MMTF fields as JSON, N, C-alpha, C and O atoms, coordinates in Angstrom:
{
  "mmtfVersion": "1.0.0",
  "mmtfProducer": "UNKNOWN",
  "numBonds": 299,
  "numAtoms": 300,
  "numGroups": 75,
  "numChains": 1,
  "numModels": 1,
  "chainsPerModel": [1],
  "groupsPerChain": [75],
  "chainIdList": ["A"],
  "bondAtomList": [4, 2, 8, 6, 12, 10, 16, 14, 20, 18, 24, 22, 28, 26, 32, 30, 36, 34, 40, 38, 44, 42, 48, 46, 52, 50, 56, 54, 60, 58, 64, 62, 68, 66, 72, 70, 76, 74, 80, 78, 84, 82, 88, 86, 92, 90, 96, 94, 100, 98, 104, 102, 108, 106, 112, 110, 116, 114, 120, 118, 124, 122, 128, 126, 132, 130, 136, 134, 140, 138, 144, 142, 148, 146, 152, 150, 156, 154, 160, 158, 164, 162, 168, 166, 172, 170, 176, 174, 180, 178, 184, 182, 188, 186, 192, 190, 196, 194, 200, 198, 204, 202, 208, 206, 212, 210, 216, 214, 220, 218, 224, 222, 228, 226, 232, 230, 236, 234, 240, 238, 244, 242, 248, 246, 252, 250, 256, 254, 260, 258, 264, 262, 268, 266, 272, 270, 276, 274, 280, 278, 284, 282, 288, 286, 292, 290, 296, 294],
  "bondOrderList": [1, 1, 1, 1, 1, 1, 1, 1, 1, 1, 1, 1, 1, 1, 1, 1, 1, 1, 1, 1, 1, 1, 1, 1, 1, 1, 1, 1, 1, 1, 1, 1, 1, 1, 1, 1, 1, 1, 1, 1, 1, 1, 1, 1, 1, 1, 1, 1, 1, 1, 1, 1, 1, 1, 1, 1, 1, 1, 1, 1, 1, 1, 1, 1, 1, 1, 1, 1, 1, 1, 1, 1, 1, 1],
  "groupList": [{"groupName": "MET", "atomNameList": ["N", "CA", "C", "O"], "elementList": ["N", "C", "C", "O"], "formalChargeList": [0, 0, 0, 0], "bondAtomList": [1, 0, 2, 1, 3, 2], "bondOrderList": [1, 1, 2], "singleLetterCode": "M", "chemCompType": "L-PEPTIDE LINKING"}, {"groupName": "LYS", "atomNameList": ["N", "CA", "C", "O"], "elementList": ["N", "C", "C", "O"], "formalChargeList": [0, 0, 0, 0], "bondAtomList": [1, 0, 2, 1, 3, 2], "bondOrderList": [1, 1, 2], "singleLetterCode": "K", "chemCompType": "L-PEPTIDE LINKING"}, {"groupName": "TRP", "atomNameList": ["N", "CA", "C", "O"], "elementList": ["N", "C", "C", "O"], "formalChargeList": [0, 0, 0, 0], "bondAtomList": [1, 0, 2, 1, 3, 2], "bondOrderList": [1, 1, 2], "singleLetterCode": "W", "chemCompType": "L-PEPTIDE LINKING"}, {"groupName": "THR", "atomNameList": ["N", "CA", "C", "O"], "elementList": ["N", "C", "C", "O"], "formalChargeList": [0, 0, 0, 0], "bondAtomList": [1, 0, 2, 1, 3, 2], "bondOrderList": [1, 1, 2], "singleLetterCode": "T", "chemCompType": "L-PEPTIDE LINKING"}, {"groupName": "ARG", "atomNameList": ["N", "CA", "C", "O"], "elementList": ["N", "C", "C", "O"], "formalChargeList": [0, 0, 0, 0], "bondAtomList": [1, 0, 2, 1, 3, 2], "bondOrderList": [1, 1, 2], "singleLetterCode": "R", "chemCompType": "L-PEPTIDE LINKING"}, {"groupName": "PRO", "atomNameList": ["N", "CA", "C", "O"], "elementList": ["N", "C", "C", "O"], "formalChargeList": [0, 0, 0, 0], "bondAtomList": [1, 0, 2, 1, 3, 2], "bondOrderList": [1, 1, 2], "singleLetterCode": "P", "chemCompType": "L-PEPTIDE LINKING"}, {"groupName": "LEU", "atomNameList": ["N", "CA", "C", "O"], "elementList": ["N", "C", "C", "O"], "formalChargeList": [0, 0, 0, 0], "bondAtomList": [1, 0, 2, 1, 3, 2], "bondOrderList": [1, 1, 2], "singleLetterCode": "L", "chemCompType": "L-PEPTIDE LINKING"}, {"groupName": "GLY", "atomNameList": ["N", "CA", "C", "O"], "elementList": ["N", "C", "C", "O"], "formalChargeList": [0, 0, 0, 0], "bondAtomList": [1, 0, 2, 1, 3, 2], "bondOrderList": [1, 1, 2], "singleLetterCode": "G", "chemCompType": "PEPTIDE LINKING"}, {"groupName": "PHE", "atomNameList": ["N", "CA", "C", "O"], "elementList": ["N", "C", "C", "O"], "formalChargeList": [0, 0, 0, 0], "bondAtomList": [1, 0, 2, 1, 3, 2], "bondOrderList": [1, 1, 2], "singleLetterCode": "F", "chemCompType": "L-PEPTIDE LINKING"}, {"groupName": "TYR", "atomNameList": ["N", "CA", "C", "O"], "elementList": ["N", "C", "C", "O"], "formalChargeList": [0, 0, 0, 0], "bondAtomList": [1, 0, 2, 1, 3, 2], "bondOrderList": [1, 1, 2], "singleLetterCode": "Y", "chemCompType": "L-PEPTIDE LINKING"}, {"groupName": "GLN", "atomNameList": ["N", "CA", "C", "O"], "elementList": ["N", "C", "C", "O"], "formalChargeList": [0, 0, 0, 0], "bondAtomList": [1, 0, 2, 1, 3, 2], "bondOrderList": [1, 1, 2], "singleLetterCode": "Q", "chemCompType": "L-PEPTIDE LINKING"}, {"groupName": "HIS", "atomNameList": ["N", "CA", "C", "O"], "elementList": ["N", "C", "C", "O"], "formalChargeList": [0, 0, 0, 0], "bondAtomList": [1, 0, 2, 1, 3, 2], "bondOrderList": [1, 1, 2], "singleLetterCode": "H", "chemCompType": "L-PEPTIDE LINKING"}, {"groupName": "GLU", "atomNameList": ["N", "CA", "C", "O"], "elementList": ["N", "C", "C", "O"], "formalChargeList": [0, 0, 0, 0], "bondAtomList": [1, 0, 2, 1, 3, 2], "bondOrderList": [1, 1, 2], "singleLetterCode": "E", "chemCompType": "L-PEPTIDE LINKING"}, {"groupName": "VAL", "atomNameList": ["N", "CA", "C", "O"], "elementList": ["N", "C", "C", "O"], "formalChargeList": [0, 0, 0, 0], "bondAtomList": [1, 0, 2, 1, 3, 2], "bondOrderList": [1, 1, 2], "singleLetterCode": "V", "chemCompType": "L-PEPTIDE LINKING"}, {"groupName": "ALA", "atomNameList": ["N", "CA", "C", "O"], "elementList": ["N", "C", "C", "O"], "formalChargeList": [0, 0, 0, 0], "bondAtomList": [1, 0, 2, 1, 3, 2], "bondOrderList": [1, 1, 2], "singleLetterCode": "A", "chemCompType": "L-PEPTIDE LINKING"}, {"groupName": "ASP", "atomNameList": ["N", "CA", "C", "O"], "elementList": ["N", "C", "C", "O"], "formalChargeList": [0, 0, 0, 0], "bondAtomList": [1, 0, 2, 1, 3, 2], "bondOrderList": [1, 1, 2], "singleLetterCode": "D", "chemCompType": "L-PEPTIDE LINKING"}, {"groupName": "CYS", "atomNameList": ["N", "CA", "C", "O"], "elementList": ["N", "C", "C", "O"], "formalChargeList": [0, 0, 0, 0], "bondAtomList": [1, 0, 2, 1, 3, 2], "bondOrderList": [1, 1, 2], "singleLetterCode": "C", "chemCompType": "L-PEPTIDE LINKING"}, {"groupName": "ASN", "atomNameList": ["N", "CA", "C", "O"], "elementList": ["N", "C", "C", "O"], "formalChargeList": [0, 0, 0, 0], "bondAtomList": [1, 0, 2, 1, 3, 2], "bondOrderList": [1, 1, 2], "singleLetterCode": "N", "chemCompType": "L-PEPTIDE LINKING"}, {"groupName": "SER", "atomNameList": ["N", "CA", "C", "O"], "elementList": ["N", "C", "C", "O"], "formalChargeList": [0, 0, 0, 0], "bondAtomList": [1, 0, 2, 1, 3, 2], "bondOrderList": [1, 1, 2], "singleLetterCode": "S", "chemCompType": "L-PEPTIDE LINKING"}],
  "groupTypeList": [0, 1, 2, 3, 4, 3, 5, 5, 3, 6, 5, 7, 8, 9, 9, 2, 10, 7, 7, 11, 6, 3, 7, 6, 12, 13, 14, 0, 13, 10, 13, 3, 14, 8, 1, 15, 12, 3, 1, 5, 6, 12, 14, 16, 12, 6, 4, 10, 12, 7, 9, 14, 17, 14, 5, 12, 4, 7, 3, 13, 14, 18, 2, 7, 7, 4, 2, 18, 7, 5, 6, 5, 10, 5, 9],
  "groupIdList": [1, 2, 3, 4, 5, 6, 7, 8, 9, 10, 11, 12, 13, 14, 15, 16, 17, 18, 19, 20, 21, 22, 23, 24, 25, 26, 27, 28, 29, 30, 31, 32, 33, 34, 35, 36, 37, 38, 39, 40, 41, 42, 43, 44, 45, 46, 47, 48, 49, 50, 51, 52, 53, 54, 55, 56, 57, 58, 59, 60, 61, 62, 63, 64, 65, 66, 67, 68, 69, 70, 71, 72, 73, 74, 75],
  "secStructList": [7, 7, 7, 5, 1, 1, 7, 7, 1, 1, 7, 3, 3, 3, 3, 3, 3, 7, 6, 6, 7, 7, 6, 6, 7, 7, 3, 3, 3, 3, 3, 3, 7, 7, 1, 1, 6, 6, 1, 7, 7, 3, 3, 3, 3, 7, 1, 1, 1, 7, 7, 6, 6, 1, 7, 1, 3, 3, 3, 2, 2, 2, 2, 7, 1, 3, 3, 3, 7, 7, 7, 7, 7, 7, 7],
  "xCoordList": [-21.908, -21.58, -21.125, -20.559, -21.387, -20.985, -20.232, -20.33, -19.478, -18.774, -19.753, -20.677, -19.542, -20.313, -19.4, -18.415, -19.729, -18.966, -19.587, -19.067, -20.686, -21.326, -20.558, -20.397, -20.082, -19.334, -20.211, -21.432, -19.604, -20.358, -21.138, -20.717, -22.279, -23.089, -23.191, -23.798, -22.599, -22.619, -21.205, -20.373, -20.923, -19.609, -19.47, -20.47, -18.241, -17.977, -16.679, -15.884, -16.481, -15.288, -15.682, -16.698, -14.867, -15.17, -13.944, -12.806, -14.204, -13.168, -13.186, -14.247, -12.004, -11.914, -10.901, -9.829, -11.247, -10.321, -10.391, -11.479, -9.263, -9.282, -7.916, -6.907, -7.897, -6.629, -5.687, -6.037, -4.503, -3.491, -3.26, -2.229, -4.218, -4.087, -4.129, -4.858, -3.363, -3.281, -3.824, -3.81, -4.3, -4.753, -5.783, -6.843, -5.461, -6.399, -6.169, -6.743, -5.341, -5.098, -6.398, -7.128, -6.667, -7.852, -7.403, -6.685, -7.82, -7.483, -8.648, -9.809, -8.335, -9.33, -9.405, -8.388, -10.605, -10.787, -11.807, -12.843, -11.505, -12.473, -13.094, -12.395, -14.417, -15.151, -15.723, -16.403, -15.442, -15.803, -16.77, -16.626, -17.761, -18.684, -18.291, -17.662, -18.657, -18.364, -19.646, -20.741, -19.504, -20.671, -21.327, -22.552, -20.504, -21.008, -21.41, -20.553, -22.689, -23.167, -23.008, -23.262, -22.589, -22.355, -21.02, -20.786, -20.136, -18.849, -19.058, -19.837, -18.376, -18.537, -17.853, -16.941, -18.312, -17.659, -16.197, -15.857, -15.335, -13.904, -13.463, -13.919, -12.582, -12.053, -10.576, -9.843, -10.145, -8.744, -8.365, -9.024, -7.314, -6.853, -6.203, -5.443, -6.484, -6.085, -4.755, -4.209, -4.21, -2.938, -1.861, -1.75, -1.076, -0.137, 0.743, 0.871, 1.342, 2.203, 1.439, 1.952, 0.224, -0.623, -0.088, 1.062, -0.92, -0.494, 0.088, -0.446, 1.149, 1.8, 0.863, 1.018, -0.103, -0.966, -2.365, -3.201, -2.654, -3.972, -3.911, -2.883, -5.007, -5.01, -4.798, -5.235, -4.149, -3.918, -5.174, -5.573, -5.794, -6.981, -7.665, -6.998, -8.977, -9.697, -11.173, -11.625, -11.93, -13.378, -13.678, -12.959, -14.741, -15.126, -15.314, -14.893, -15.937, -16.206, -14.924, -14.924, -13.837, -12.589, -11.835, -10.907, -12.206, -11.485, -11.854, -10.998, -13.084, -13.495, -13.395, -13.543, -13.148, -12.954, -14.22, -15.338, -14.005, -15.115, -15.118, -14.063, -16.298, -16.48, -17.322, -18.172, -17.08, -17.921, -18.039, -17.028, -19.26, -19.467, -20.701, -21.492, -20.877, -19.951, -19.875, -20.831, -18.728, -18.541, -19.336, -19.302, -20.057, -20.841, -19.946, -18.879, -20.371, -19.621, -19.883, -21.001, -18.867, -19.072, -19.941, -20.024, -20.574, -21.373, -21.131, -21.72],
  "yCoordList": [11.737, 11.555, 10.121, 9.477, 9.653, 8.302, 8.352, 9.322, 7.29, 7.159, 6.708, 5.942, 7.194, 6.757, 6.714, 7.448, 5.864, 5.8, 6.711, 6.812, 7.366, 8.305, 9.624, 10.222, 10.09, 11.351, 12.528, 12.48, 13.573, 14.746, 15.376, 15.338, 15.95, 16.666, 18.144, 18.916, 18.54, 19.937, 20.393, 19.586, 21.683, 22.188, 22.17, 22.175, 22.149, 22.178, 21.454, 21.152, 21.183, 20.486, 19.076, 18.867, 18.112, 16.7, 15.957, 16.365, 14.843, 13.859, 12.89, 12.588, 12.397, 11.457, 10.373, 10.648, 9.149, 8.015, 7.289, 7.002, 6.997, 6.268, 6.223, 6.495, 5.875, 5.782, 4.854, 3.716, 5.336, 4.519, 4.965, 4.637, 5.722, 6.062, 4.761, 3.837, 4.686, 3.439, 3.605, 4.696, 2.5, 2.478, 3.538, 3.593, 4.382, 5.4, 6.761, 7.756, 6.824, 8.097, 8.634, 7.922, 9.895, 10.575, 11.926, 12.657, 12.254, 13.553, 14.52, 14.112, 15.783, 16.846, 17.437, 17.832, 17.497, 17.887, 19.013, 18.988, 19.997, 21.044, 20.734, 20.527, 20.707, 20.486, 21.823, 22.501, 22.2, 23.512, 23.369, 22.489, 24.261, 24.346, 25.555, 26.489, 25.531, 26.629, 27.387, 26.827, 28.659, 29.434, 28.773, 28.747, 28.243, 27.501, 26.115, 25.247, 25.9, 24.664, 23.44, 22.318, 23.65, 22.488, 21.826, 20.682, 22.54, 21.963, 21.092, 21.455, 19.944, 19.074, 19.668, 20.487, 19.239, 19.66, 19.239, 18.192, 20.067, 19.78, 19.593, 20.311, 18.638, 18.361, 18.708, 18.513, 19.228, 19.593, 19.233, 19.667, 18.448, 18.053, 19.252, 19.975, 19.483, 20.717, 20.677, 21.739, 19.531, 19.469, 20.09, 19.757, 20.983, 21.77, 20.909, 21.181, 19.888, 19.031, 17.845, 17.111, 17.653, 16.575, 15.198, 15.04, 14.23, 12.849, 12.439, 12.796, 11.711, 11.314, 10.491, 10.473, 9.811, 8.907, 9.455, 8.749, 10.687, 11.285, 12.132, 12.744, 12.171, 13.04, 14.493, 14.883, 15.281, 16.678, 17.503, 18.291, 17.323, 18.078, 17.333, 16.719, 17.386, 16.741, 16.723, 17.168, 16.207, 16.13, 15.159, 14.182, 15.448, 14.613, 13.165, 12.241, 12.97, 11.611, 10.827, 9.601, 11.504, 10.802, 10.345, 9.543, 10.831, 10.482, 9.103, 8.425, 8.67, 7.389, 7.426, 8.489, 6.289, 6.228, 6.478, 6.344, 6.851, 7.084, 8.541, 9.149, 9.091, 10.495, 10.601, 9.751, 11.646, 11.966, 13.482, 14.184, 13.986, 15.429, 15.815, 14.951, 17.088, 18.176, 18.477, 18.251, 18.986, 19.358, 20.617, 21.544, 20.684, 21.876, 23.055, 22.879, 24.252, 25.44, 25.805, 25.636, 26.301, 26.718, 27.967, 28.717, 28.171, 29.381, 29.991, 31.022],
  "zCoordList": [-8.92, -10.316, -10.54, -9.657, -11.728, -12.105, -13.422, -14.174, -13.692, -14.965, -16.03, -15.756, -17.257, -18.405, -19.62, -19.697, -20.55, -21.804, -22.867, -23.978, -22.532, -23.452, -23.437, -22.373, -24.586, -24.617, -24.177, -24.33, -23.638, -23.209, -24.372, -25.528, -24.02, -25.004, -24.665, -25.407, -23.545, -23.102, -22.785, -22.372, -22.976, -22.578, -21.06, -20.342, -20.576, -19.14, -18.827, -19.718, -17.548, -17.077, -16.67, -16.007, -17.076, -16.871, -16.368, -16.601, -15.664, -15.402, -16.568, -17.114, -16.956, -18.069, -17.748, -17.208, -18.08, -18.008, -19.331, -19.831, -19.888, -21.148, -21.764, -21.113, -23.032, -23.734, -23.008, -22.697, -22.742, -22.076, -20.639, -20.053, -20.049, -18.631, -17.841, -18.202, -16.781, -16.038, -14.63, -14.061, -14.084, -12.695, -12.394, -13.017, -11.43, -10.98, -11.633, -11.191, -12.678, -13.34, -13.933, -14.624, -13.647, -14.161, -14.687, -14.004, -15.887, -16.469, -16.26, -16.259, -16.086, -16.026, -17.425, -17.996, -17.97, -19.37, -19.471, -18.806, -20.305, -20.605, -21.964, -22.956, -21.982, -23.218, -23.659, -22.89, -24.907, -25.425, -26.594, -27.443, -26.615, -27.748, -28.59, -28.093, -29.84, -30.755, -31.084, -31.019, -31.437, -31.866, -33.072, -33.191, -33.956, -35.105, -34.607, -34.44, -34.37, -33.757, -34.644, -34.208, -35.887, -36.753, -36.43, -36.82, -35.715, -35.31, -34.081, -33.199, -34.002, -32.824, -31.595, -31.709, -30.414, -29.174, -29.216, -29.767, -28.627, -28.598, -27.153, -26.264, -26.92, -25.588, -25.537, -26.508, -24.384, -24.179, -22.755, -21.81, -22.589, -21.256, -20.585, -21.23, -19.293, -18.629, -17.912, -17.612, -17.627, -16.926, -17.804, -18.984, -17.24, -18.032, -18.923, -20.117, -18.364, -19.167, -19.72, -20.565, -19.252, -19.756, -19.425, -19.016, -19.605, -19.484, -20.822, -21.872, -20.79, -22.037, -22.911, -24.132, -22.306, -23.063, -23.294, -23.859, -22.881, -23.109, -24.375, -24.663, -25.131, -26.301, -25.873, -24.791, -26.69, -26.332, -26.567, -25.71, -27.717, -28.085, -29.224, -30.057, -29.261, -30.351, -30.076, -29.021, -31.027, -30.826, -29.687, -29.474, -28.972, -27.829, -28.27, -27.574, -29.409, -29.89, -30.151, -30.04, -30.493, -30.804, -29.553, -29.662, -28.38, -27.158, -26.632, -26.064, -26.796, -26.225, -24.708, -24.105, -24.089, -22.644, -21.843, -22.341, -20.568, -19.637, -19.209, -19.031, -19.048, -18.68, -17.413, -17.15, -16.634, -15.493, -15.409, -15.376, -15.373, -15.319, -16.094, -16.473, -16.333, -16.057, -14.567, -13.825, -14.141, -12.747, -12.476, -13.286, -11.356, -11.053, -10.715, -10.126, -11.083, -10.744, -9.284, -8.797, -8.585, -7.201, -7.159, -8.131, -6.035, -5.859, -4.514, -4.188]
}
C-alpha cells in the first residue's frame, strides 16, 4: 500500500495522516457508505479517545491529508 492524497471512494478501514498529526502519528479511520448513495462517504477515527488534532467525524472530502487503504480483511 502507498499513501495518496486522493480521498477514499469505497467504504473500509484506512490509515490516515493529516491535520495536525505530528511526525509518525497515523490514525485508523473507518469510512462508511450510506444506503442513500447521494450522501457522501463519512470518515470516523477509531481510537477510543482519538487524537486531539484529528477530526472526530465528517465527510471524507473534508478530512484532507493522506490516505492508505482500504485495509484487506483477514481470511
